Amino acid sequence: MAVSAPATEVLLPASREEAIEAFGDGAGVTVLAGGTILMPEIAEGRLRPGRTLLLVRAGLGGVHSGSSTIRIGATTTVAELAELGLEPLASAAANVADLEVRSQGTVGGNLCAPPGREFPRGDLQAPLLALAARVRSAGPGGERVDEVDSFLAGEGTGRLVLELELDGPPDAAAHAVLDRPHAHSYTPLAVAAAERDGVLRIAATGAAPRAVRLHAVESSRDASDALADADPQDDALASAWYRRKMLPVLVARVLADLKEAR
Amino acid sequence: MKLSVNGVERQLASSPLRPLLHVLRDELGITSPKAGCQQGGCGACTVLVEGEPRRSCLIPLAAVDGAEITTVEGLGAPESLSQVQAAFAAHYAAQCGFCTSGFLVAAHALVEREPEVTREGVLEALGGHVCRCTGYVKIVDAVLAAARGEVDVAAVEPDVEARPDQPEILVPGSPA
Amino acid sequence: MKAVGARLPRYDGVAHVTGRTTYVDDVRVSNPLWVKALRSPHHYAEIVRLDTSKAERHPGVRAVVTHADVPSNVYGHLEALGVPADEPLLADGEVRYLGQPIAAVAAEDEATALEALDLIEVEYEEREPIFDMRKAFDAGAPRIHPWGPVFPHFGPHPQRRIRKGDVEAAFDQADTIVEGVYRPQAIEHVPLEPQVALVVPEANGRLTIYSCTQAMYFSMGVVAAHLQWPLNKLKFVGGTVGGGFGGKVDTASETVCALLALKAQRPVKWRWTRREEFLASSTRAPWHVELADAVTSDGWILGRRTLTLHDAGAYTRFSSYGLTKHAFHHTGAYTIPNVHFDGYVVFTNRVPTTAMRGFGVTSVSFAVELHLNRIADVLGIDPFELRLKNANRIGDTTANRVPLKDPSTIQVMHAAADRIGLELRPEYRSMTNEPRTGALLPEHLVAQQSLDGEE
């Protein structure tokens, strides 16, 4: 045997209910959806899961557009989101890695991606913040719905994501990416914004260990306030210095695009 | 667990979390998909799952239990090459060949689903595959030729040594 | 000749496109053991204590090796060229680069081997590393190599020297001095096939070594030297290398596998991860090239002073050879009669550097060509004309006094001009590589000519 998977109990629920039950209170459970984040960790021995919950058959995929709400199942692939036409989520999804990885990675996995040591993870967190998504999850205390902000801030720890709820397309949306050739599959820096009823929500990927809302820019609509809520890091893709230089540029671009769209 | 690989059903003893890449290479002896990075970043492990290109290094076996897997071995043999295989051979799209298997299955799926694909479309669809040898130009040329049906498969000799007008070589049996 | 100019199929083309080409990782033997290496987490440190006993006892582990298991641990890649040995196969008492291998484990599978690494006990005392080769000559700079800050074995000199003509006079006579500093940085080879070796102990006591090396006989010599074995006890099996580009001459995995295979009496395979490739495999070296050219206002280059620093990383490997090639090419495709070249191989706490496509020459070509453009800019002369004027011609001699018999600078420049649709002035379009005469043979170029081919 070459890279043997360490001794682990594999749970393969065949429905949403089975998945919730198998997850239980989440203690000692590693959730694996597309595998794009976890499989490399396992391969290099950085993660040795005890009980692994595979969501591939749990029926948690699919996008349902209701009259006012869009429901996106946790195992909906990044590729499907790129086709959805819902901005700024679609642009962010289309920018993730490449065709094969987009077809395997899921929105749930992306939402729950821990901060990367060497590159930003969770490219979809910023557009979901911009769209004021809500996260339905299972875990201790049963099912509940959290605002994506609080989910990302810590309320999501130890929860099994079931689906996302969004309030339909915003009035205007914009997305700007710093794409560098050496970054290959990863995004050094990106900004996503959405406007609904005159209220602006704008968030950044790669400007902090996790995606952040740029509250100062939301109030002032001035790109020079971009750094107020940012905490840029050095990593394998870019220095904190470079990110500090580029974040206001991306924010300015997004603000300009929003103005055009109105 | 089981897989149907290149049309043949195989029963498997591998553990459920074992990456499909290693199931294919080490349990089934199908070595065309390569371990280039084991992070899903290079494309050399790409196989077709139900006809769609996927990174086999990222897929736990349990996620594809019962699925149809196609590797390069399933695309064609020397005497009966597929369009993309013949195109790569004719266009010198492989040098060291390590990335080739991954490119071929992805290209095969691409030309099947999008025969009218443009150069930009090829770059976008195959953008996750890294090649350090060729500089990509001949790879893209080969894929476009295959998509447009411009490949003379019969002109690709399955066995180079058998060519009647073989140029004079100094050391018989030498590849020089 | 029937092959030159003919469009021939690659003899391995069909094998490549049918997945039949066999790389080392595709070779199948029964029951191989899998290798993982313990690598230094520090750039520069003393190893105070190393204890592998717990790893050795871990279930599924079949062998562990350290420096103590290597019959001849310190080897030099250029020993055959007279360069003394300086690099341990496995670290002994100190580590000089982050990622340097300290111990290796062979186990029933990779996961077990990784667990065993965690059980190896190592205590380090960190030392201050040096990364900027320009600082190596400073008084208080860390001394990381017993040979000193630089490679000292260029004959009696601590640098590769080339002296020709009278560079002082050239600088006095010049109308302008043009200076520049050029710093091409390290490059990773990133072959798609990571470093990999498979070693099989044979019943007759020999070892069969499946290797991804680019240099079979060379690697055979390295393994034989470490093991203190005669060459005929080794059988090397090479084949298709999944990309090398110069990085697979370092024989980075074969010997460790050989030692483990001998200890375990089982086949042993070591396949590096991509992370190990980026962390620990050798790179193209960073270079620092300072050029100062003495030029006339009508575009003659009278003389050149060059100072080159080549970053060898922690050990010498092939660096002195690369620097020597760099030195030979430091005037580029042009004739410069007065030169003063000093090149140093500097030790730093980086991963040891190695060959990569054009080893040594690409760095100096980069510097020279950019510098010529700078000169053209400063003088207000067309960059093509500047090159054509100073181009090598039959009978010119190089910086190291080799007479040129048929240099092609001018033909290539003309072809390049044609390619980009550039009109050259008639006097430049009519230039050939025939020996210099008339206006193309000013006083300062007379002495360097060697029309009879004598150095």
Tab-separated table of N, CA and C in Angstrom, chain B residues 6 11 14 20 26 29 35 39 43 51 59 66 70-71 76 86 109-110 113-114 120 123 125 139 146 155 157 167 173:
chain	number	residue	atom	x	y	z
B	6	ASN	N	-12.261	1.685	-17.425
B	6	ASN	CA	-12.086	1.445	-18.861
B	6	ASN	C	-12.950	0.279	-19.320
B	11	GLN	N	-13.372	-5.349	-8.486
B	11	GLN	CA	-13.668	-5.319	-7.051
B	11	GLN	C	-12.441	-4.794	-6.331
B	14	SER	N	-9.111	-1.706	-1.347
B	14	SER	CA	-8.582	-0.475	-0.741
B	14	SER	C	-9.552	0.108	0.269
B	20	LEU	N	-8.470	7.891	-5.113
B	20	LEU	CA	-8.686	7.128	-6.337
B	20	LEU	C	-7.380	6.945	-7.104
B	26	ASP	N	-1.904	1.632	-7.539
B	26	ASP	CA	-1.275	0.603	-6.715
B	26	ASP	C	-2.129	-0.639	-6.550
B	29	GLY	N	-2.930	-1.370	-10.743
B	29	GLY	CA	-1.798	-1.364	-11.674
B	29	GLY	C	-2.017	-0.504	-12.902
B	35	ALA	N	1.237	10.851	-9.884
B	35	ALA	CA	1.274	11.604	-8.633
B	35	ALA	C	2.235	12.771	-8.817
B	39	GLN	N	-2.032	17.365	-4.618
B	39	GLN	CA	-2.790	18.474	-4.036
B	39	GLN	C	-3.846	18.975	-5.000
B	43	GLY	N	-2.738	18.601	-12.298
B	43	GLY	CA	-3.518	17.967	-13.357
B	43	GLY	C	-3.021	16.619	-13.824
B	51	GLY	N	-17.271	10.199	-17.379
B	51	GLY	CA	-16.999	11.012	-18.555
B	51	GLY	C	-16.515	12.422	-18.285
B	59	ILE	N	-10.001	12.525	-4.735
B	59	ILE	CA	-11.260	11.787	-4.595
B	59	ILE	C	-11.055	10.563	-3.712
B	66	GLY	N	-18.656	2.342	-7.391
B	66	GLY	CA	-19.601	1.991	-8.439
B	66	GLY	C	-19.516	2.842	-9.694
B	70	THR	N	-12.546	6.391	-16.580
B	70	THR	CA	-11.796	6.238	-17.825
B	70	THR	C	-10.427	6.863	-17.661
B	71	THR	N	-9.407	6.088	-18.017
B	71	THR	CA	-8.041	6.625	-18.033
B	71	THR	C	-7.549	6.592	-19.475
B	76	GLY	N	-7.535	4.566	-26.075
B	76	GLY	CA	-7.094	3.921	-27.316
B	76	GLY	C	-5.747	3.270	-27.133
B	86	ALA	N	-3.747	10.585	-31.207
B	86	ALA	CA	-3.031	10.717	-32.479
B	86	ALA	C	-2.580	12.159	-32.685
B	109	ALA	N	-12.436	14.696	-23.147
B	109	ALA	CA	-13.753	15.119	-22.666
B	109	ALA	C	-14.135	16.460	-23.281
B	110	LEU	N	-13.155	17.344	-23.435
B	110	LEU	CA	-13.433	18.680	-23.986
B	110	LEU	C	-13.906	18.591	-25.435
B	113	ARG	N	-17.449	17.240	-25.710
B	113	ARG	CA	-18.579	18.087	-25.333
B	113	ARG	C	-18.600	19.392	-26.137
B	114	GLU	N	-17.454	19.775	-26.709
B	114	GLU	CA	-17.420	21.072	-27.382
B	114	GLU	C	-16.549	21.015	-28.630
B	120	GLU	N	-9.192	29.993	-27.045
B	120	GLU	CA	-9.402	30.513	-25.686
B	120	GLU	C	-10.109	29.472	-24.828
B	123	LEU	N	-7.652	26.892	-23.680
B	123	LEU	CA	-6.804	27.407	-22.594
B	123	LEU	C	-7.575	27.425	-21.281
B	125	ALA	N	-10.292	25.542	-20.477
B	125	ALA	CA	-10.662	24.197	-20.021
B	125	ALA	C	-9.451	23.419	-19.501
B	139	ILE	N	0.549	21.582	-27.487
B	139	ILE	CA	-0.580	20.905	-26.848
B	139	ILE	C	-1.883	21.527	-27.330
B	146	ALA	N	-7.604	17.961	-33.018
B	146	ALA	CA	-8.491	16.850	-32.693
B	146	ALA	C	-9.949	17.310	-32.720
B	155	ALA	N	-1.870	7.841	-39.916
B	155	ALA	CA	-0.492	8.244	-40.216
B	155	ALA	C	0.427	8.113	-39.018
B	157	GLU	N	2.400	6.035	-36.713
B	157	GLU	CA	2.906	4.666	-36.659
B	157	GLU	C	2.837	4.118	-35.244
B	167	PRO	N	15.406	6.272	-41.280
B	167	PRO	CA	16.728	6.816	-41.609
B	167	PRO	C	17.828	5.941	-41.025
B	173	GLY	N	19.052	-0.785	-32.839
B	173	GLY	CA	18.400	-0.879	-31.545
B	173	GLY	C	18.528	0.392	-30.730
